[in-house]
CSV table of C-alpha atoms and ligand atoms in Angstrom, one decimal:
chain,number,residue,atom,x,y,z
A,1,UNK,CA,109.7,123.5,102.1
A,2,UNK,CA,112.1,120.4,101.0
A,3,UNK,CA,114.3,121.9,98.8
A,4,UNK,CA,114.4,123.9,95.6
A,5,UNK,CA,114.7,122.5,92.1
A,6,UNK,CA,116.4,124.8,89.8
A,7,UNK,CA,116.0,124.5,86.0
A,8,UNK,CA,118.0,126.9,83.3
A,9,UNK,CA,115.3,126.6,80.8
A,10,UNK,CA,117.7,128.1,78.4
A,11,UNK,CA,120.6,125.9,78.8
A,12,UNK,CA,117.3,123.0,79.0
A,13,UNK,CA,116.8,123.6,75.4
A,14,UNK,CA,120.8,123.9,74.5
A,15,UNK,CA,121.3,120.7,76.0
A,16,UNK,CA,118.3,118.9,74.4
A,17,UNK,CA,119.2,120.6,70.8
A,18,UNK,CA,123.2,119.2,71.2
A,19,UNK,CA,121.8,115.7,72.1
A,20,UNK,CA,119.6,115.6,69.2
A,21,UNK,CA,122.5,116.3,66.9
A,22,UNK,CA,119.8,117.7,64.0
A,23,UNK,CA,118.5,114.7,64.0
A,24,UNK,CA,114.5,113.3,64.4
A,25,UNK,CA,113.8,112.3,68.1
A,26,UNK,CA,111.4,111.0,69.8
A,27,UNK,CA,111.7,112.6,73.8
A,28,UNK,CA,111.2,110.3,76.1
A,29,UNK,CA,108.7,112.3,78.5
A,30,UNK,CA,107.4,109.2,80.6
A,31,UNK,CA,107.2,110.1,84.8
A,32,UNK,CA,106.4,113.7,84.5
A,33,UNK,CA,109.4,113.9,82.0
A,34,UNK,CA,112.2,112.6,84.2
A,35,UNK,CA,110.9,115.2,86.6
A,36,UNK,CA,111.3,117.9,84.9
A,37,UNK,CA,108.1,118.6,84.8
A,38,UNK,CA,106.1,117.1,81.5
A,39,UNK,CA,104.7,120.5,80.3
A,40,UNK,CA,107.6,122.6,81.3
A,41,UNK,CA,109.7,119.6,78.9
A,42,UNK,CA,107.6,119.1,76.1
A,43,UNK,CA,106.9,123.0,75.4
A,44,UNK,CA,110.8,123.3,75.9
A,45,UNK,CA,111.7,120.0,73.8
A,46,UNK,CA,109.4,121.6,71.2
A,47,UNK,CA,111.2,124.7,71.0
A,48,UNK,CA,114.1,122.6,70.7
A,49,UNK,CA,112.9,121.5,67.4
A,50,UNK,CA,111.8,118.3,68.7
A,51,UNK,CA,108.1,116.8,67.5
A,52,UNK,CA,107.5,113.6,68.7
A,53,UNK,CA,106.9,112.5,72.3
A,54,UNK,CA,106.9,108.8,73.8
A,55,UNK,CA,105.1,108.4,77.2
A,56,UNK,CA,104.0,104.8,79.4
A,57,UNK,CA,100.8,106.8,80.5
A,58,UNK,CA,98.0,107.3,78.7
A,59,UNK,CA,97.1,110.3,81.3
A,60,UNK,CA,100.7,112.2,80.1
A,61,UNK,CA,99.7,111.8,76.5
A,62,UNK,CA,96.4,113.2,77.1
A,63,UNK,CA,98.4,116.5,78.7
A,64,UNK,CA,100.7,116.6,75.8
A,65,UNK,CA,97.9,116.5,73.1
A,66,UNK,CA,96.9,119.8,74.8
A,67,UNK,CA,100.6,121.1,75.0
A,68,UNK,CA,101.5,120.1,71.7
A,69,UNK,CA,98.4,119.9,69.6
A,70,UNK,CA,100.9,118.9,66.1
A,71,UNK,CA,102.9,116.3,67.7
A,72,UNK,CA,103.6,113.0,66.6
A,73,UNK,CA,103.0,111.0,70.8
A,74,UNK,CA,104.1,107.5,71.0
A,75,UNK,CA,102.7,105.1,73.3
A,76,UNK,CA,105.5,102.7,74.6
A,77,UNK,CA,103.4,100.4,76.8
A,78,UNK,CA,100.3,98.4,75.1
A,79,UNK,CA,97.0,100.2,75.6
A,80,UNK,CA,93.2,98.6,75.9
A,81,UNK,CA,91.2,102.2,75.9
A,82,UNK,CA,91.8,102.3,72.0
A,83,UNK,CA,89.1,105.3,72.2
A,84,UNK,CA,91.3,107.4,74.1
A,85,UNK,CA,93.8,106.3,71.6
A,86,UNK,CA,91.5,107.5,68.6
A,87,UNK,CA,90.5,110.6,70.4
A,88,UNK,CA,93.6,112.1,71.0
A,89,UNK,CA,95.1,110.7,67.9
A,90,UNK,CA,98.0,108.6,69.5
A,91,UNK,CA,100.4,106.0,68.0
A,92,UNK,CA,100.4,103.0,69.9
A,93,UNK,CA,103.2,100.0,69.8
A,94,UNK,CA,101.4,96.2,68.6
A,95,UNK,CA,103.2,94.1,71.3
A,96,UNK,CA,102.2,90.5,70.9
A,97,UNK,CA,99.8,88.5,68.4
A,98,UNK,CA,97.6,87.8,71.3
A,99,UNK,CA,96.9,91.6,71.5
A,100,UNK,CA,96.4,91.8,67.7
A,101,UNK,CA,94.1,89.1,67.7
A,102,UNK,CA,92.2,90.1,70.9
A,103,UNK,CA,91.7,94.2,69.5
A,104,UNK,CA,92.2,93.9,65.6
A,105,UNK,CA,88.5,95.2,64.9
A,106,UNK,CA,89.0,97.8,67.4
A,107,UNK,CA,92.1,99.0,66.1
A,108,UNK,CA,90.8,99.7,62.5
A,109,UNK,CA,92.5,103.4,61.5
A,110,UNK,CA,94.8,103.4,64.5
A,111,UNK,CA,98.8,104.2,64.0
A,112,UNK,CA,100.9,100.9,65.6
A,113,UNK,CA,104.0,100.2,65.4
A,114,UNK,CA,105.3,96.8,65.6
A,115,UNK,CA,107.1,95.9,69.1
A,116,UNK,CA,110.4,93.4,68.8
A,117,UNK,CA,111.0,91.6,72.1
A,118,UNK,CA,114.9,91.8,71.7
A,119,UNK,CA,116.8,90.2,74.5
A,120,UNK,CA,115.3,93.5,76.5
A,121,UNK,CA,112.1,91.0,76.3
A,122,UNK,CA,109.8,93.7,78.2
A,123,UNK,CA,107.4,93.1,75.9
A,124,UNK,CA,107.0,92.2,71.7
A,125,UNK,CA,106.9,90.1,69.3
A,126,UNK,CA,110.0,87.5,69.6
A,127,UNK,CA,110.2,86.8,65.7
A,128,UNK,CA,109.7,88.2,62.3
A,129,UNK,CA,106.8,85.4,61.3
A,130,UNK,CA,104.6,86.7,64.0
A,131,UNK,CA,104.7,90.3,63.2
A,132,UNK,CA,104.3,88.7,58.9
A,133,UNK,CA,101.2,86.7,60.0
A,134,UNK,CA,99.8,90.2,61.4
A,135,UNK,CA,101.0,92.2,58.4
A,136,UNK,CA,99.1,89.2,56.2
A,137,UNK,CA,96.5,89.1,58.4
A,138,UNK,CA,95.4,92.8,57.8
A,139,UNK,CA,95.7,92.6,53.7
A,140,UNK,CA,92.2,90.4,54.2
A,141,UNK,CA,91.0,93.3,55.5
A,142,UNK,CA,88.6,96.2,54.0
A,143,UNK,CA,90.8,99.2,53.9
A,144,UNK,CA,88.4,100.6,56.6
A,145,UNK,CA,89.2,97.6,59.1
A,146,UNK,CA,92.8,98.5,58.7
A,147,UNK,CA,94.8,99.7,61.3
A,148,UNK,CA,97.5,101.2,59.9
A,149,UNK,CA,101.3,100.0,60.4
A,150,UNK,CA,103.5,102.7,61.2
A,151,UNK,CA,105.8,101.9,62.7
A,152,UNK,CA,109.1,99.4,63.9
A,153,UNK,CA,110.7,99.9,67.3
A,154,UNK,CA,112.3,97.6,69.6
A,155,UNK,CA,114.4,99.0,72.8
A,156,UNK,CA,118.0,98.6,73.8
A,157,UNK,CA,118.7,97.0,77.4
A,158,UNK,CA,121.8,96.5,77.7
A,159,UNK,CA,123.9,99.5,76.0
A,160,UNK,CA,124.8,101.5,78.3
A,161,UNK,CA,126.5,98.2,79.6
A,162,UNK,CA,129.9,98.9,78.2
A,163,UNK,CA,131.8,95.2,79.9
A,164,UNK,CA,128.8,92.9,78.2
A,165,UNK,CA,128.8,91.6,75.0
A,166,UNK,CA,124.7,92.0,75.2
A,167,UNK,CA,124.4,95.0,73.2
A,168,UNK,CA,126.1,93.5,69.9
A,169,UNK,CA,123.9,90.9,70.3
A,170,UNK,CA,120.6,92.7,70.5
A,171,UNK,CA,121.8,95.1,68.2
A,172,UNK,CA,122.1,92.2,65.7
A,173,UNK,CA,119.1,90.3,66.5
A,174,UNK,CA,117.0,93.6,65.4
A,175,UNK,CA,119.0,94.7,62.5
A,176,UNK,CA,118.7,91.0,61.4
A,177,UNK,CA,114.5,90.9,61.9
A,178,UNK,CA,114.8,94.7,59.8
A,179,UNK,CA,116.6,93.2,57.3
A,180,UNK,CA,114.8,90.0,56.8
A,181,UNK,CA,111.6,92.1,57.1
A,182,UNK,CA,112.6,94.3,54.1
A,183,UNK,CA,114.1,91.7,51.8
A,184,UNK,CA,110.7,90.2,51.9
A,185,UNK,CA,109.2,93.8,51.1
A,186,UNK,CA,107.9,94.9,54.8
A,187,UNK,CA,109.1,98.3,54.8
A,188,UNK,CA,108.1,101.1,57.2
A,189,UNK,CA,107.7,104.9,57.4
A,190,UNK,CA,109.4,105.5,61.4
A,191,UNK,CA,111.8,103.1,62.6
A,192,UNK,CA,112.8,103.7,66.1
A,193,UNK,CA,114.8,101.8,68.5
A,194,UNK,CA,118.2,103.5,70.0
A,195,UNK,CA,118.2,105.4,73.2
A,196,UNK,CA,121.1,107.4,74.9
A,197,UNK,CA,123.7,105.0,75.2
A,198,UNK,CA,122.7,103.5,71.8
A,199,UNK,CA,123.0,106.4,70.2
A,200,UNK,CA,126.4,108.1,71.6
A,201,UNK,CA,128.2,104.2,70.9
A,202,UNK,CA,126.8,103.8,67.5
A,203,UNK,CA,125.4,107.3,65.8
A,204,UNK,CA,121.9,106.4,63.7
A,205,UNK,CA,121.6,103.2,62.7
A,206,UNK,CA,121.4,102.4,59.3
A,207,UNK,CA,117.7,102.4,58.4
A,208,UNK,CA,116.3,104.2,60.9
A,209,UNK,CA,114.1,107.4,61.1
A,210,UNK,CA,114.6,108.6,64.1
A,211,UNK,CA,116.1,108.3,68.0
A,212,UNK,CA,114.1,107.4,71.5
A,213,UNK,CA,115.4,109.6,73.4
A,214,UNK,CA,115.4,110.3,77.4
A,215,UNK,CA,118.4,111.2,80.0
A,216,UNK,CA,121.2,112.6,77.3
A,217,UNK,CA,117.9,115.4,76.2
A,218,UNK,CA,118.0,115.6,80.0
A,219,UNK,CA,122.1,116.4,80.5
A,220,UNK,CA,123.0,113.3,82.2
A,221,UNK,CA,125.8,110.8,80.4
A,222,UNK,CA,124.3,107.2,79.5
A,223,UNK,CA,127.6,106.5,80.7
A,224,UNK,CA,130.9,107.7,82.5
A,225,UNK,CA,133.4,107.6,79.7
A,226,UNK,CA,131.0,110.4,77.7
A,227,UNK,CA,132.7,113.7,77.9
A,228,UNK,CA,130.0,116.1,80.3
A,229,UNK,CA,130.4,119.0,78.2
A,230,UNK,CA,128.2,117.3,75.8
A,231,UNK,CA,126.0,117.0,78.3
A,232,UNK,CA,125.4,120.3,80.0
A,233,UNK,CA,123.0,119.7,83.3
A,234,UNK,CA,120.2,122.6,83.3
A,235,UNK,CA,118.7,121.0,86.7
A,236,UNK,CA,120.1,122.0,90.2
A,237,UNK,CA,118.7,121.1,93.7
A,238,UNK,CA,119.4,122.6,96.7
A,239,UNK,CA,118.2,123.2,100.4
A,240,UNK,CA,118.2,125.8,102.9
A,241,UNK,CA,119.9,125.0,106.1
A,242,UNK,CA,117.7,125.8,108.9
A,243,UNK,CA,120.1,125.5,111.7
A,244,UNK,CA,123.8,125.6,112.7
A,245,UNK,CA,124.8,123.9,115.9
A,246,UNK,CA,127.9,123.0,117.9
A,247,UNK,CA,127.8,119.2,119.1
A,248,UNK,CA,130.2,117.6,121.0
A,249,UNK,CA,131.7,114.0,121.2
A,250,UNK,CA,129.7,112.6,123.5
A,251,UNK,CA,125.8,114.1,121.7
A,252,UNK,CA,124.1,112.3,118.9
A,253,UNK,CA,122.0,113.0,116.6
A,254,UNK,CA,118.8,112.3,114.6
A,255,UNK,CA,116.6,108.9,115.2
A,256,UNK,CA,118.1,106.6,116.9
A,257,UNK,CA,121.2,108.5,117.1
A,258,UNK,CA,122.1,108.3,113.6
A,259,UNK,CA,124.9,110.8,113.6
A,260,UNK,CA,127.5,109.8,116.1
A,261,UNK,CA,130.0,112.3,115.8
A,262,UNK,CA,133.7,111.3,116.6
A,263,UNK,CA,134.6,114.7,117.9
A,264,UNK,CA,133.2,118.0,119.0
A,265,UNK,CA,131.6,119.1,115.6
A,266,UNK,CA,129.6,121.8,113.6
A,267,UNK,CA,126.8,120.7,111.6
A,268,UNK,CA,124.3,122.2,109.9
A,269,UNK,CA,120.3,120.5,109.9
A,270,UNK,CA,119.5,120.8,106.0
A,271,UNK,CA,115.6,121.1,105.0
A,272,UNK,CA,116.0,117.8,102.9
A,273,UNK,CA,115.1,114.8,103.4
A,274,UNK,CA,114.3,111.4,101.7
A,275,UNK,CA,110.5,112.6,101.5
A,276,UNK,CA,111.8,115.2,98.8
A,277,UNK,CA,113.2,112.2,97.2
A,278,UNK,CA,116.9,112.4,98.0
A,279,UNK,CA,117.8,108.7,97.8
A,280,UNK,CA,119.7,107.2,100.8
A,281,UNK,CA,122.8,106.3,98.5
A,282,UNK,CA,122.7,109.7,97.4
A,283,UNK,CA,123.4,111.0,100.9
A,284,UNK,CA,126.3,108.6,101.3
A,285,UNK,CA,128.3,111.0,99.5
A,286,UNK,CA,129.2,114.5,100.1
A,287,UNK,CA,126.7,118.1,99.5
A,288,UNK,CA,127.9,121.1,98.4
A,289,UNK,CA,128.6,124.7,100.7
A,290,UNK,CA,129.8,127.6,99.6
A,291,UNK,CA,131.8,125.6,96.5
A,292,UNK,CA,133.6,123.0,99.0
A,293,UNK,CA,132.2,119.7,99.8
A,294,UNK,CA,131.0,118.5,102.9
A,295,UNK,CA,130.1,115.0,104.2
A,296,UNK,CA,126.3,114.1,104.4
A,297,UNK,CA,125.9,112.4,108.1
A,298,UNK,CA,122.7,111.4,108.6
A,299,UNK,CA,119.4,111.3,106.4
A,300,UNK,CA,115.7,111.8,108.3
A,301,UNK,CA,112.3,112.2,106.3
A,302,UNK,CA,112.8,116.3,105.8
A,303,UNK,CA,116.3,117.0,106.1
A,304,UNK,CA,119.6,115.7,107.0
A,305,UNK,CA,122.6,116.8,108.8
A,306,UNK,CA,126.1,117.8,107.3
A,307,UNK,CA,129.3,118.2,109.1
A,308,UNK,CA,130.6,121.9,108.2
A,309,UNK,CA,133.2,123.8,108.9
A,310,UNK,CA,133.5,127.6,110.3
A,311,UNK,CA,133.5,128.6,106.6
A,312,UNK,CA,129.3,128.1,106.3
A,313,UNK,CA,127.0,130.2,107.9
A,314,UNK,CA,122.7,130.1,108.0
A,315,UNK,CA,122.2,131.8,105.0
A,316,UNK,CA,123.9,129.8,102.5
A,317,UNK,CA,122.6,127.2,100.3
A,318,UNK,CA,123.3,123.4,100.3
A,319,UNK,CA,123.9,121.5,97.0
A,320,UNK,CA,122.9,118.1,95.7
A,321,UNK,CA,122.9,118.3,92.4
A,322,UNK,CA,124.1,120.6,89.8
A,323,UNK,CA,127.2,120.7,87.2
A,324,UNK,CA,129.2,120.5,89.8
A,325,UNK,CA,127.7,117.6,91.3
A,326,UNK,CA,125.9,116.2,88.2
A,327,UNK,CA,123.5,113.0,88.3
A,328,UNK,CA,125.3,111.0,86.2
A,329,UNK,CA,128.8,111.7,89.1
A,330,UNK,CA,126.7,109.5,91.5
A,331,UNK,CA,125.1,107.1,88.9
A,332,UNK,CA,128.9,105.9,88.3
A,333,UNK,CA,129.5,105.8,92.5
A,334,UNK,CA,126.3,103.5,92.3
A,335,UNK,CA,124.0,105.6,93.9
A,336,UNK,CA,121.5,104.1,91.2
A,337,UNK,CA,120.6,105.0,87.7
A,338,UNK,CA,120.4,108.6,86.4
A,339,UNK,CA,116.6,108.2,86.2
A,340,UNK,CA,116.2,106.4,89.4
A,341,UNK,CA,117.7,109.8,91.4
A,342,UNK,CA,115.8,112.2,88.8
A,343,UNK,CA,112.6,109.8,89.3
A,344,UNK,CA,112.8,109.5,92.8
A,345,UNK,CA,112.2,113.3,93.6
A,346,UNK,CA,109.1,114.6,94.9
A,347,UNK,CA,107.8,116.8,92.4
A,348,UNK,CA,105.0,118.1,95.3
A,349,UNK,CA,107.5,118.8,98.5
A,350,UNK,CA,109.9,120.7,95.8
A,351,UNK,CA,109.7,124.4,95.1
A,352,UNK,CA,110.2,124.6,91.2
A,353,UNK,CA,112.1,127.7,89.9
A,354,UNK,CA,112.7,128.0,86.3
A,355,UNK,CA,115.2,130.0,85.2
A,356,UNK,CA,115.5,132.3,82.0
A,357,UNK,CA,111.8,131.7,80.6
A,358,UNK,CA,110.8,133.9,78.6
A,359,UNK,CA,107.2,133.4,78.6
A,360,UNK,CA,107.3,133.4,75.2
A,361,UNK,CA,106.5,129.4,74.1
A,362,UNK,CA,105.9,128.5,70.7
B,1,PLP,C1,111.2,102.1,75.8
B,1,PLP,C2,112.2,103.1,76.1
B,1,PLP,N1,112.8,103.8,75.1
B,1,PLP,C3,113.7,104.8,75.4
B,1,PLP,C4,114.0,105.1,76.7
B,1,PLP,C5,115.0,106.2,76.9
B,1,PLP,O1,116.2,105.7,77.4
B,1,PLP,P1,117.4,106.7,77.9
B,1,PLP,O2,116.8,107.5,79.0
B,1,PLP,O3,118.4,105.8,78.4
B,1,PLP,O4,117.8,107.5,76.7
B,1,PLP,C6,113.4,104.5,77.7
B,1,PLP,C7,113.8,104.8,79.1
B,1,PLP,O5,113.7,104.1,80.1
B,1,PLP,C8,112.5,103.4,77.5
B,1,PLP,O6,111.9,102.7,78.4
């Protein structure tokens, strides 16, 4: 089976309502929603009062046109099928002057919203002339040739980096570009640009409509310091152990002997494995049995092997992740970023199981 991944639909929405703070968000729903499963999160974030969506793949905004007909869907990476875009009625970011110039015609009566480089520099305009010369450039237009500007965004790359100075920076830089934008009378209806970490350091920034949203809607903290009862984790995954055996000092174990144990031992072979996406850093660290820890000893393709005590027996369940063992725990022991774990799970070898759904989805 490799593993079971456990979400409290319920708490899902809790969690995703408390981040928001009654504010507008947009949720972050790019890679099958952080693997939660893009309908299961949008129909939930939904309920959660949320109505805009921001995706890299035109294939996810397709599927959430059909989940959530009303929405407002963002796409975050630039986009050449600008049919699809009309068709399903998406926003779309303008990321350079090269694409302006090379799609203007075909982006007559499409939503955009201008892209600022920032020192993330993923992509965007670096300056405020460029994004003036398209704003002029369109007032030579007939109203029908018009695309229509939206939108402001830029995104934040270094704040959940709490040592670096980075983030005052690129926090400045945009505010600066918004500022010098308006005082020359650019003004716009959604302005967009802080995610998790940006917004637990700073609240909303002044002059803007809404939040870009992903892992804090999710129940992870953008960083350590964040108290985690803000941050309530609806997502467990855990494994079955398929076998209990006795091996002594001189046996090892797995490929190439991987597991060398330095005494007679128990262990228990767990139906996990890097396949289901459990990363190898992950497994450096301990599972959980029964409410105690126990050390992780070796990692194959569909399972892995955990030293146990006399205390575990066949039937009970193995741990990875849940509030007791949160993401964002072995984000700060460098196991990798909250979305790398969440993003590296197979979504196919995982048996889903949502917990407290009601059926009921507005
Ligand atoms: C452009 C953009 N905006 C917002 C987010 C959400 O960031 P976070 O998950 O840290 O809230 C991401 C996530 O990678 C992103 O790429």
């Amino acid at each position: 089976m490799g593993g079971i991944l456990t979400i409290d639909r319920e708490q899902f929405i809790e969690t995703a309502k408390h981040s928001a703070g009654g504010r507008d968000v947009i949720a972050v729903v790019k890679n099958n929603a952080y693997n939660y499963g893009l309908e299961f999160a949008v129909r939930a974030f939904w309920e959660a009062g949320i109505r805009s969506f921001a995706t890299t793949s035109l294939d996810e905004a397709r599927h959430i046109r059909s989940y959530v007909p009303r929405a407002l869907i963002f796409m975050m990476n630039p986009v050449r099928d600008l049919e699809a875009v009309r068709e399903y009625e998406l926003h779309i970011t303008l990321p350079s002057l090269e694409y302006y110039y090379e799609h203007h015609e075909a982006l007559a009566g499409i939503n955009v919203h201008l892209e600022f480089a920032g020192l993330f520099n993923r992509s965007g305009f670096e300056d405020a002339p460029g994004m003036v010369e398209v704003m002029e450039h369109q007032k030579t237009l007939e109203p029908a040739e018009q695309m229509h500007i939206k939108g402001i965004w830029t995104h934040f790359g270094y704040a959940d980096e709490l040592e670096m100075d980075e983030y005052e920076i690129e926090r400045g830089m945009w505010l600066g570009l918004l500022e010098t934008l308006g005082r020359s009378g650019y003004n716009f209806d959604i302005v967009h640009s802080q995610n998790s970490a940006s917004f637990a350091r700073d609240g909303i920034l002044d002059g803007h409509t809404h939040l870009r949203l992903g892992i804090s809607l999710y129940g992870s903290r953008p960083y350590y310091s964040l108290p985690e009862t803000d941050f309530i984790q609806s997502l467990e995954l855990k494994a079955e152990i398929v076998q209990i055996r006795n091996i002594r000092s001189d046996q090892k174990c797995g490929y190439g002997g991987s597991y060398e144990p330095d005494g007679d031992r128990r262990i228990a072979v767990v139906d996990i494995g890097y396949g289901d996406g459990l990363l190898r850093k992950r497994a450096a660290f301990d599972c959980m049995i029964g409410g105690r820890r126990y050390p992780i000893k070796s990692l194959m393709m569909s399972h892995m092997i955990v030293e146990i005590d006399g205390a575990v027996s066949l039937s009970d369940e193995v741990v990875l992740y849940s509030n007791e063992m949160r993401i964002d725990e072995f984000t700060a022991k460098g196991v990798g970023a909250n979305s790398e774990q969440l993003g590296a799970l197979n979504y196919h070898s995982l048996e889903k199981v949502i917990l407290n759904d009601t059926g009921i989805h507005q």
